[in-house]
XYZ file of C-alpha atoms in Angstrom:
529
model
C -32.697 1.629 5.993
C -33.364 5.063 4.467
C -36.952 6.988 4.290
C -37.032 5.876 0.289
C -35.771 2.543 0.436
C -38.991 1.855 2.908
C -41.219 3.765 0.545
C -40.475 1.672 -2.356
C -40.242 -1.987 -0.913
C -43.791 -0.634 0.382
C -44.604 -0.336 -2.840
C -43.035 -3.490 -4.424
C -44.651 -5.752 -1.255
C -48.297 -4.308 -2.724
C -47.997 -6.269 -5.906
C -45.778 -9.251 -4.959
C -44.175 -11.187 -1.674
C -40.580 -9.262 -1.171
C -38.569 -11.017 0.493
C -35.062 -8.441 1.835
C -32.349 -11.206 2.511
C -28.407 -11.012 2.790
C -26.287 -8.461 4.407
C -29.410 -6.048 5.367
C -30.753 -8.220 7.519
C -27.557 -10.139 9.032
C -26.815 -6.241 10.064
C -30.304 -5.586 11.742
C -29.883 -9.017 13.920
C -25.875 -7.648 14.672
C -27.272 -3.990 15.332
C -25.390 -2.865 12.943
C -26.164 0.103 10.669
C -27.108 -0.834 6.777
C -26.815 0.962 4.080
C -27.941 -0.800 0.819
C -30.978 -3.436 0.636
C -31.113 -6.903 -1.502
C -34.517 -8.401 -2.217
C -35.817 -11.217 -3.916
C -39.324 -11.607 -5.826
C -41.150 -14.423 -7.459
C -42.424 -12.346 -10.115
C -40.637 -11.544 -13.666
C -38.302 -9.051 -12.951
C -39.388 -7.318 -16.430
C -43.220 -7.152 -15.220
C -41.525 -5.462 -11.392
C -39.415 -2.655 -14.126
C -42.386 -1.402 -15.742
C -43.750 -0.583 -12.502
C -40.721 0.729 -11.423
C -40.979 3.171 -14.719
C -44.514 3.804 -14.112
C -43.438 5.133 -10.403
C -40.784 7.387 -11.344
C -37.878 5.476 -10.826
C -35.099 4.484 -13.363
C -33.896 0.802 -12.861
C -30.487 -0.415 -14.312
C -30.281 -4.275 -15.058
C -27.221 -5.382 -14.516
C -25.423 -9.048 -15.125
C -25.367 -11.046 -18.222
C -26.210 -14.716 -16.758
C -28.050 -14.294 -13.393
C -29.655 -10.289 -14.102
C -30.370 -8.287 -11.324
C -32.492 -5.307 -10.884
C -30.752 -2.069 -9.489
C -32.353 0.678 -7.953
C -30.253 3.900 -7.000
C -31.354 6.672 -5.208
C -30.279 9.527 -2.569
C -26.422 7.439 -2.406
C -28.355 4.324 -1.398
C -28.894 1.278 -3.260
C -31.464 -1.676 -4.145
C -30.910 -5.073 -6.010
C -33.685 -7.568 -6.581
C -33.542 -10.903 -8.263
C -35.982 -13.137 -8.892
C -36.837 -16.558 -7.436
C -39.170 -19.412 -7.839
C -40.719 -19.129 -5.017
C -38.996 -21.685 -2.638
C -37.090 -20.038 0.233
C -34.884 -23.121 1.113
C -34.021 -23.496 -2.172
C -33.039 -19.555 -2.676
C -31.141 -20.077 0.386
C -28.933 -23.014 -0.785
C -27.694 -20.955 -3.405
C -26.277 -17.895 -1.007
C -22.655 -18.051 0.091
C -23.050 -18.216 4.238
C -26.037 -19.532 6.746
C -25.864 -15.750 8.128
C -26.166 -14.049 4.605
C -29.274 -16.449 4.176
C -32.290 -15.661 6.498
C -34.880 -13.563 4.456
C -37.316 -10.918 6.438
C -40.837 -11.046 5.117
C -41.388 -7.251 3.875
C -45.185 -7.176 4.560
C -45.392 -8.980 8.024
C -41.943 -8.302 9.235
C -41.146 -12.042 10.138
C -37.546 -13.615 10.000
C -37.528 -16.933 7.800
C -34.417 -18.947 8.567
C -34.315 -22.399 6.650
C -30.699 -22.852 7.392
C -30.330 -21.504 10.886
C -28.546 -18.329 10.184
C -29.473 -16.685 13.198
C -28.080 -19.295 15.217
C -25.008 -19.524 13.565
C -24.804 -15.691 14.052
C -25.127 -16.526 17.937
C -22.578 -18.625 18.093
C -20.052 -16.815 15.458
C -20.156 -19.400 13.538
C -19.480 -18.823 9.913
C -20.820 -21.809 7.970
C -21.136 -22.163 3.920
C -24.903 -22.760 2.406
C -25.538 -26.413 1.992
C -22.746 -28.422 0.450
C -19.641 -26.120 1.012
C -17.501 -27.577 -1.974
C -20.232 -26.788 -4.189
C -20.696 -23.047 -2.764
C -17.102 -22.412 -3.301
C -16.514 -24.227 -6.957
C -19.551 -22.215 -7.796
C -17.813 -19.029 -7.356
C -14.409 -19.267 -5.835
C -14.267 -15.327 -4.782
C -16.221 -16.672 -1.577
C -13.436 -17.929 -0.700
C -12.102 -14.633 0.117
C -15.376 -13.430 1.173
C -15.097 -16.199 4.202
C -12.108 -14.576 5.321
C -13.509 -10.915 5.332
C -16.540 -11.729 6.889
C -14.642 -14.194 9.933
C -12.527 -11.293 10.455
C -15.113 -8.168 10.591
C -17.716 -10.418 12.912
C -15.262 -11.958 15.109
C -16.451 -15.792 13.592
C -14.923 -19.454 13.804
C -14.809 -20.658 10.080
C -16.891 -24.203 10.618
C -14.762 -27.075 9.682
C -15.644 -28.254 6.594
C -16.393 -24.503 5.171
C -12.974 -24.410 6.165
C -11.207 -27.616 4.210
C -13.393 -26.951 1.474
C -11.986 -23.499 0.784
C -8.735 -24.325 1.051
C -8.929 -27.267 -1.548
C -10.129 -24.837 -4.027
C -8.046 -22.125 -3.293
C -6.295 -22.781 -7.044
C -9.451 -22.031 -8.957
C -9.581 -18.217 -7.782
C -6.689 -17.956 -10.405
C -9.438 -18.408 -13.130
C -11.423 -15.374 -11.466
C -11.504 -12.265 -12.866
C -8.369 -10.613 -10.732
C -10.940 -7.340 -10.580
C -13.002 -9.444 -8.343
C -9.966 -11.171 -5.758
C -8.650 -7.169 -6.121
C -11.594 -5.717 -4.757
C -11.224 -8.752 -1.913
C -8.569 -8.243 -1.117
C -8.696 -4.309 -0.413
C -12.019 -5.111 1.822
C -9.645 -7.164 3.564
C -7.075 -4.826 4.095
C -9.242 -1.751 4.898
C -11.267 -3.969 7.802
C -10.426 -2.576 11.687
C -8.207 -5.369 12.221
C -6.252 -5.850 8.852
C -3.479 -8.082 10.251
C -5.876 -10.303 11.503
C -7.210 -10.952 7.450
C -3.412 -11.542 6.429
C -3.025 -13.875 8.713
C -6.037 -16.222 8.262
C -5.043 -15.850 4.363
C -1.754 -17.120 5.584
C -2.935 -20.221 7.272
C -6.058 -21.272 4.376
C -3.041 -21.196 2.036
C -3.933 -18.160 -0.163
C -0.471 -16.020 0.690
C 1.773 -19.145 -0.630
C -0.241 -19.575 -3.530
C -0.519 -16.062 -4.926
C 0.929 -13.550 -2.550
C 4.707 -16.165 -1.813
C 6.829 -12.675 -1.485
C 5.120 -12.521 1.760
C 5.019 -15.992 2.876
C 9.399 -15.724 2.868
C 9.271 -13.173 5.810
C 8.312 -15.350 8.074
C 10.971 -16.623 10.142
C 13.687 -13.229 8.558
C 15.924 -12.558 11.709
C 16.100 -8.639 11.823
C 18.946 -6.785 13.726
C 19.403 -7.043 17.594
C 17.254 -3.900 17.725
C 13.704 -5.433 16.559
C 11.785 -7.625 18.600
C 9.962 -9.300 15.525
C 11.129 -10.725 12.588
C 10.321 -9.850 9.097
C 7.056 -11.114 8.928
C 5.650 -9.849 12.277
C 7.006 -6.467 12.181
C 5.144 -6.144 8.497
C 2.055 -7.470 10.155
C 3.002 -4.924 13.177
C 3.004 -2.069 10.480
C 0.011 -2.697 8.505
C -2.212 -2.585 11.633
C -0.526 0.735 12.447
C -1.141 2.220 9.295
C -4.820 4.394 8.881
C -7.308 2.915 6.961
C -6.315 3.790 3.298
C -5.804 1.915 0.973
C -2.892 2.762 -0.210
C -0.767 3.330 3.011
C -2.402 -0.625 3.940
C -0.859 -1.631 0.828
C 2.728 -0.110 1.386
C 2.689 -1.387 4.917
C 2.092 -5.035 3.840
C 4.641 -4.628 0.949
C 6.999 -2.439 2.127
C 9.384 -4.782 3.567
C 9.130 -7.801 1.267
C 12.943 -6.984 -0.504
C 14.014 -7.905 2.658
C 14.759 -11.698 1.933
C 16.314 -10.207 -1.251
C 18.763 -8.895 0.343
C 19.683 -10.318 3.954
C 22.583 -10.454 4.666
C 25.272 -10.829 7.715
C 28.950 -9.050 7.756
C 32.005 -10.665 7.057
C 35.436 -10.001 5.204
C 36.291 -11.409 2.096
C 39.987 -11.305 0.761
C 41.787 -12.059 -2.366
C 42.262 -10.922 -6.265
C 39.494 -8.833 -7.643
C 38.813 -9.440 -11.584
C 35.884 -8.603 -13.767
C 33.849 -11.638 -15.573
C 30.763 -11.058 -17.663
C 29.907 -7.855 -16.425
C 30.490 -8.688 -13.078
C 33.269 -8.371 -10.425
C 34.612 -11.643 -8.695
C 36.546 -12.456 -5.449
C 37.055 -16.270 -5.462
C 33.512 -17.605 -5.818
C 31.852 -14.525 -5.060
C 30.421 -11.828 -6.862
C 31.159 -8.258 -5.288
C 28.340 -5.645 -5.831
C 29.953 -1.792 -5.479
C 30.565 1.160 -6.680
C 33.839 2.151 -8.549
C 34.741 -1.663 -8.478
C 36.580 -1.301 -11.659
C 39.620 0.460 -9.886
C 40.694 -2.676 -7.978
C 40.061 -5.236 -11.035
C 43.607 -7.509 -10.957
C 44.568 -6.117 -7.264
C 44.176 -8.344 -4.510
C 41.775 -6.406 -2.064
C 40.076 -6.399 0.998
C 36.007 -5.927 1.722
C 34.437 -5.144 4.558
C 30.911 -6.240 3.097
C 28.128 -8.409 3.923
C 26.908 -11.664 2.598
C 23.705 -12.490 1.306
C 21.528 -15.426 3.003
C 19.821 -16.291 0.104
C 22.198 -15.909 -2.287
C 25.587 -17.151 -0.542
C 27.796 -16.318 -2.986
C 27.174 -12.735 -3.232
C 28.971 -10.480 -1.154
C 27.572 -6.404 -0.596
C 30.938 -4.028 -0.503
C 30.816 -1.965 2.567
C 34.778 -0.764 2.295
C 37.164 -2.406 -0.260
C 41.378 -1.355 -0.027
C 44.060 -3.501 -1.752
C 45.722 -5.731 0.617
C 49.308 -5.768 -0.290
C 49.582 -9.617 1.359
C 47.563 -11.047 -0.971
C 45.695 -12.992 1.524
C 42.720 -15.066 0.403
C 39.839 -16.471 2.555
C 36.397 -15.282 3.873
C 35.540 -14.967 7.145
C 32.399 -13.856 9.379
C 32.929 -10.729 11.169
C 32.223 -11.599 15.152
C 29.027 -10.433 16.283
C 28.596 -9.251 13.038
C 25.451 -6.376 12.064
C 22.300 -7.849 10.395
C 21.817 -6.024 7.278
C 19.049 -5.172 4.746
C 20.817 -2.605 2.461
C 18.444 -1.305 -0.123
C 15.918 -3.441 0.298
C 13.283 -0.661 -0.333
C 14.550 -0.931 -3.832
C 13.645 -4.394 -3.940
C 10.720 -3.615 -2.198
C 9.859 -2.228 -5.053
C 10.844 -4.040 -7.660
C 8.632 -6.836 -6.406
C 5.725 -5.089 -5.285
C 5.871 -4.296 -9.521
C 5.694 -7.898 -10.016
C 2.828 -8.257 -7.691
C 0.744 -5.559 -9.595
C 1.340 -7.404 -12.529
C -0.754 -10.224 -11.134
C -3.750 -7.742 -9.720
C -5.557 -5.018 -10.570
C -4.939 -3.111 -7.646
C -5.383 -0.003 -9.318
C -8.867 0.075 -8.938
C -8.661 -0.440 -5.170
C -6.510 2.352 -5.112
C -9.298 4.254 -6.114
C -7.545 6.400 -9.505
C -7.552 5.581 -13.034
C -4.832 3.664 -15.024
C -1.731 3.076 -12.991
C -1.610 7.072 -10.929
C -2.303 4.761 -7.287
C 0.168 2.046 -8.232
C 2.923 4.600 -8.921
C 2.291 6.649 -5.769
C 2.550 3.607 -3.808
C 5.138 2.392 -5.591
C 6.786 5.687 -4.445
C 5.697 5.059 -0.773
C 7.344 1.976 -1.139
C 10.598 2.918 -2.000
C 10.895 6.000 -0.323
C 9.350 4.608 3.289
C 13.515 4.608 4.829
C 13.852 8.114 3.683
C 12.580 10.052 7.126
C 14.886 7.766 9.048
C 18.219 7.751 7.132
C 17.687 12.244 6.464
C 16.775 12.743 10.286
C 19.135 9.823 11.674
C 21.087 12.691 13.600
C 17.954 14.169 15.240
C 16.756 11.214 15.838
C 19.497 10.196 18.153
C 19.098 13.930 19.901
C 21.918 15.472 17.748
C 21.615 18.646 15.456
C 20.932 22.378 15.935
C 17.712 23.678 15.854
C 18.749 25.884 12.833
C 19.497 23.163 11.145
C 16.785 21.145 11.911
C 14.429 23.655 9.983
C 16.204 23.428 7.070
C 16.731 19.874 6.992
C 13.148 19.571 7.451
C 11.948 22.250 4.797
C 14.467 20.601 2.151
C 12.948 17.252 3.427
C 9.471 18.376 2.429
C 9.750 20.347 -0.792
C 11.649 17.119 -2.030
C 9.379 14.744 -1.299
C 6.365 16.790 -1.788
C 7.475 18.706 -5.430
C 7.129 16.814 -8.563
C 8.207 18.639 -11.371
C 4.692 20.639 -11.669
C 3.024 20.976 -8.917
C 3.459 20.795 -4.512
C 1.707 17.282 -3.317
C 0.688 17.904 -0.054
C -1.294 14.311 0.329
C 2.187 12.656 -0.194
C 4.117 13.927 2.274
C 1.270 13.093 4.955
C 1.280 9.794 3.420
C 5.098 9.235 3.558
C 4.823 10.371 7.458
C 2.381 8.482 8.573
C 3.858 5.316 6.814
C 7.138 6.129 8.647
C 5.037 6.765 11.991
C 3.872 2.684 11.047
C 7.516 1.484 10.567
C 8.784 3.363 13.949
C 6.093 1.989 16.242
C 6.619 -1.809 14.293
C 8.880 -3.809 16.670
C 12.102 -1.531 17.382
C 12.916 -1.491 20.799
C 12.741 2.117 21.731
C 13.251 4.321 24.940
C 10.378 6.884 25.777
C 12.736 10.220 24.981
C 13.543 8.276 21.247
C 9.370 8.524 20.728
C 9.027 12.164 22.015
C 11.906 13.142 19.548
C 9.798 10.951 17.123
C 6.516 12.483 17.736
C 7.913 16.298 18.154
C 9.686 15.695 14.547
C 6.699 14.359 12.773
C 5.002 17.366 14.227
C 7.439 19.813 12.765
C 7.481 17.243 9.346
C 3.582 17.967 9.140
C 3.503 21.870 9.862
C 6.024 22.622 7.807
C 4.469 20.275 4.973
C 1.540 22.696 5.029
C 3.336 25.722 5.043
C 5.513 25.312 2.368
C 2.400 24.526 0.288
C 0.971 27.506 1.000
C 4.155 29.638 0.151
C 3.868 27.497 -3.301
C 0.677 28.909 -3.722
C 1.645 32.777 -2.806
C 4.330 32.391 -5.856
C 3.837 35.543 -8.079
C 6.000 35.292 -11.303
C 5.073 38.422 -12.993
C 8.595 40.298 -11.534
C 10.033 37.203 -13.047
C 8.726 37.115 -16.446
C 9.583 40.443 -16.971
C 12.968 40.089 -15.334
C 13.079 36.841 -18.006
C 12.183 39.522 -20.940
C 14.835 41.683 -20.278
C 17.692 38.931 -20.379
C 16.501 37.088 -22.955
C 16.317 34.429 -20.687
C 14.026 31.292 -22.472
C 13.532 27.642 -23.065
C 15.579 25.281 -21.338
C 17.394 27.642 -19.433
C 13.862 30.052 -17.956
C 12.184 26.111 -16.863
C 15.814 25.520 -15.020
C 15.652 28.876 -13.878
C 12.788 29.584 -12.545
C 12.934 25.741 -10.879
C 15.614 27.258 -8.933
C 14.317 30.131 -7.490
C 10.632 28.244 -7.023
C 12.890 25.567 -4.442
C 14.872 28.934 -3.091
C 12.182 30.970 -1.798
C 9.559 27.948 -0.952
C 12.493 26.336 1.064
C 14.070 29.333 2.853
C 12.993 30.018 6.272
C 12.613 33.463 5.791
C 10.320 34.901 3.036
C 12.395 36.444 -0.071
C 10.660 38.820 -2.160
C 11.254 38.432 -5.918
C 12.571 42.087 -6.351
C 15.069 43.030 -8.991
C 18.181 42.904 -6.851
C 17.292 39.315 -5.647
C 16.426 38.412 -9.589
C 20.008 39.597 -10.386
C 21.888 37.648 -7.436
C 20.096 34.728 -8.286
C 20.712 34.484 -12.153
C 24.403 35.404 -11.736
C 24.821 32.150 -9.089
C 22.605 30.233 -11.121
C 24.048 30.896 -14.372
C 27.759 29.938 -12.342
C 26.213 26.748 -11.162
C 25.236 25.869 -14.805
C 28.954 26.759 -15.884
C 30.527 24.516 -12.794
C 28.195 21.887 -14.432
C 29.381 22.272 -17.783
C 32.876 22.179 -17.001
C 32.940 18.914 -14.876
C 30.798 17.717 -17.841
């Protein structure tokens, strides 16, 4: 508790009782630092503002229904209701036993009418009083339960426990700012897998969150030692506490079911049907599929679990037998292809249904398109640095590789996003350490890469910032060079010098090199065109 806080329930307790109740003091009896303070008088709360006014401070009242009065000050924070006067009645209104014993402001001494302090003994998390009233009386405490048994280490009593989950369908007439803002207390506690999982077993995730709920059980390839649903869990606790790389590491994975699928070989005559391409009874997804349509073919593909009848082309080549027939391929791969697209795709959905923009912490929908970006870009790393990662590659073109990597990820159209890249990293750095099985020289190439990834990310955005474009205006000037083609232009050189390894002055004779292979780039462009 700060120096003013002190100061001014001093001078509330010398005109009425205050009573500070709630988190404060459940923190003092954990030894746990506070930071804001909730009180409780039984006088008017109009007759405690004037004084307030009269002392110099300016109170906010806040809430339509039940009003409080807020005090801020210094970063630090004060509510105080009123109440009539009767402690054990005050207290049968609070959410949990531990959230309910009130400290007396003048004499210091604990009041506990509901045992609080026990229950905070024996990590027991119990609801106030009748716990199917506590919850139907504001079903966000439902979520509240699982925060708080997760961040103290506490057994959810019994009946708290049944009595949340039968209500568990009236937190979809809550306001989804208030399960949003839950929900990212959830995810940003120490032990974030831990929340996800007792949401899992109340029966929250099947209810609202059922993307996730399908991983459980998702055979991955021979080389992960969890399925779908633990390696997620794996990743989120490996991912820093941000909210936004918490939120791509629980959703980064969930187009997986989409698109599981095993190898196998499908044969027979290939014809196009309402937009669609057909072998049989399955539908073939591909490119260029329009160049076998009436050719008997064979694919080298993989077949969905979840959607049997549609086959992914791998390879596809007429088959001049005309064979027909499918057939699993022996020991066949495990594949997920493109399921950070789906990834995607749903995690859109799920947004729909939150207001996890606000948890994000940015306006309007700027977080939910950056982690939408995370999202689909989290293979990325591993598919451009496959061949280092396996200890292949020169070292000359490892630095470019990794400078293109960067400047790609990290440019967006107007200006270098530094924050991004780290992001991107140290969501890939979750996904790596998630379940793989992996030998110790696969983690030092890891490390050493990510190392390079991360330099390199801050060097090229300090060569964007070193730009000077006054050579290049006036180069511009003298060949008339404008619109369209000076934006394209100078785009070109910007990702030139920024991405070369070696610093290129924009001198006259580089200006000239550069237009003449830019302008033959555009021409090559025109001409396939």
């Amino acid at each position: 508790m700060d120096l003013y806080q002190e100061e001014l329930i001093k001078k509330i307790s010398a005109i009425t009782p205050f009573y500070i109740v709630g988190g404060t003091v459940r923190d003092h009896l954990l030894n746990r630092p506070g930071k804001d303070v909730d009180g409780i008088i039984p006088i008017p709360l109009e007759e405690l503002e004037k004084h307030l006014r009269e002392w110099g401070y300016h109170p906010l009242k806040i809430g339509a229904k039940h009003q409080t009065l807020s005090v801020f000050q210094q970063g630090q924070r004060m509510d105080i209701n009123f109440f009539d006067g009767d402690l054990e009645a005050d207290a049968l209104r609070r959410d949990f036993t531990i959230n309910a014993v009130f400290q007396d402001a003048r004499t210091g001494e604990l009041i506990d009418p509901l045992q609080g302090r026990e229950d905070l003994e024996n990590k027991l998390l119990r609801a106030c009083g009748n716990p199917w009233e506590r919850f139907r009386e504001d079903p966000v405490r439902i979520l509240r339960m699982v925060r708080f048994s997760v961040q103290y280490g506490m057994d959810i009593e019994e009946d708290t426990f049944r009595s949340a989950q039968s209500l568990l369908p009236e937190l979809k007439h809550v306001a989804s700012e208030r399960t949003s803002e839950e929900l990212g207390r959830i995810l940003t506690l120490a032990d974030p897998a831990a929340g996800i999982r007792l949401l899992n077993e109340l029966g929250y995730l099947t209810l609202y969150l059922p993307e996730l709920v399908r991983l459980q059980g998702l055979a991955q390839n021979r080389y992960h030692t969890k399925d779908a649903w633990e390696h997620t869990l794996q990743v989120l606790a490996n991912t820093p506490p941000q909210p936004i790389l918490r939120l791509a590491g629980l959703f980064h994975d969930l187009g997986k079911w989409e698109v599981a699928s095993r190898e196998c070989y499908v044969w027979g005559k290939c014809w196009a049907e309402d937009k669609g391409y057909y072998i049989g009874e399955y539908r073939i997804l591909g490119r260029q599929l329009h160049r076998y349509h009436g050719d008997y073919v064979e694919v080298h593909g993989t077949r969905l679990d979840h959607y049997p009848q549609v086959i992914q082309v791998k390879r596809i080549r007429k088959d001049p037998s005309c064979r027909r027939g499918f057939e699993w391929v022996r020991d066949g791969k495990r594949h997920f292809l493109g399921h950070e697209k789906e990834s995607g795709r749903l995690t859109r959905q799920i947004l729909a249904r939150f207001r996890l923009a606000m948890v994000l912490g940015k306006e309007g929908e700027g977080g939910e398109k950056e982690l939408l970006w995370l999202i689909e870009n989290h293979m990325s790393g591993t598919l451009s640095f496959i061949a280092e990662l396996r200890g292949e590659g020169s070292a000359l073109q490892l630095n470019q590789k990794v400078r293109q990597f960067v400047w790609e990820k990290g440019w967006d159209g107007r200006s270098y996003r530094l924050t991004r890249v780290d992001q991107l990293l140290e969501l890939w750095r979750a996904d790596f350490y998630g379940g793989k099985k992996r030998e110790p020289k696969e983690e030092q190439i890891f490390e050493e890469l990510l190392e390079k990834l991360h330099q390199t990310n801050k060097a090229v955005q300090k060569r964007h910032q070193e730009l000077e474009w006054g050579e290049l205006e006036k180069f511009a000037q003298e060949h008339k060079i404008k619109g369209r083609e000076w934006g394209d232009f100078k785009e070109s050189l910007r990702k030139t010098r920024v991405v070369s390894v070696d610093w290129i002055p924009l001198t006259t004779g580089f200006l000239e090199k550069e237009y003449k292979h830019f302008k033959g780039r555009n021409y090559a462009k025109r001409e396939r065109e």
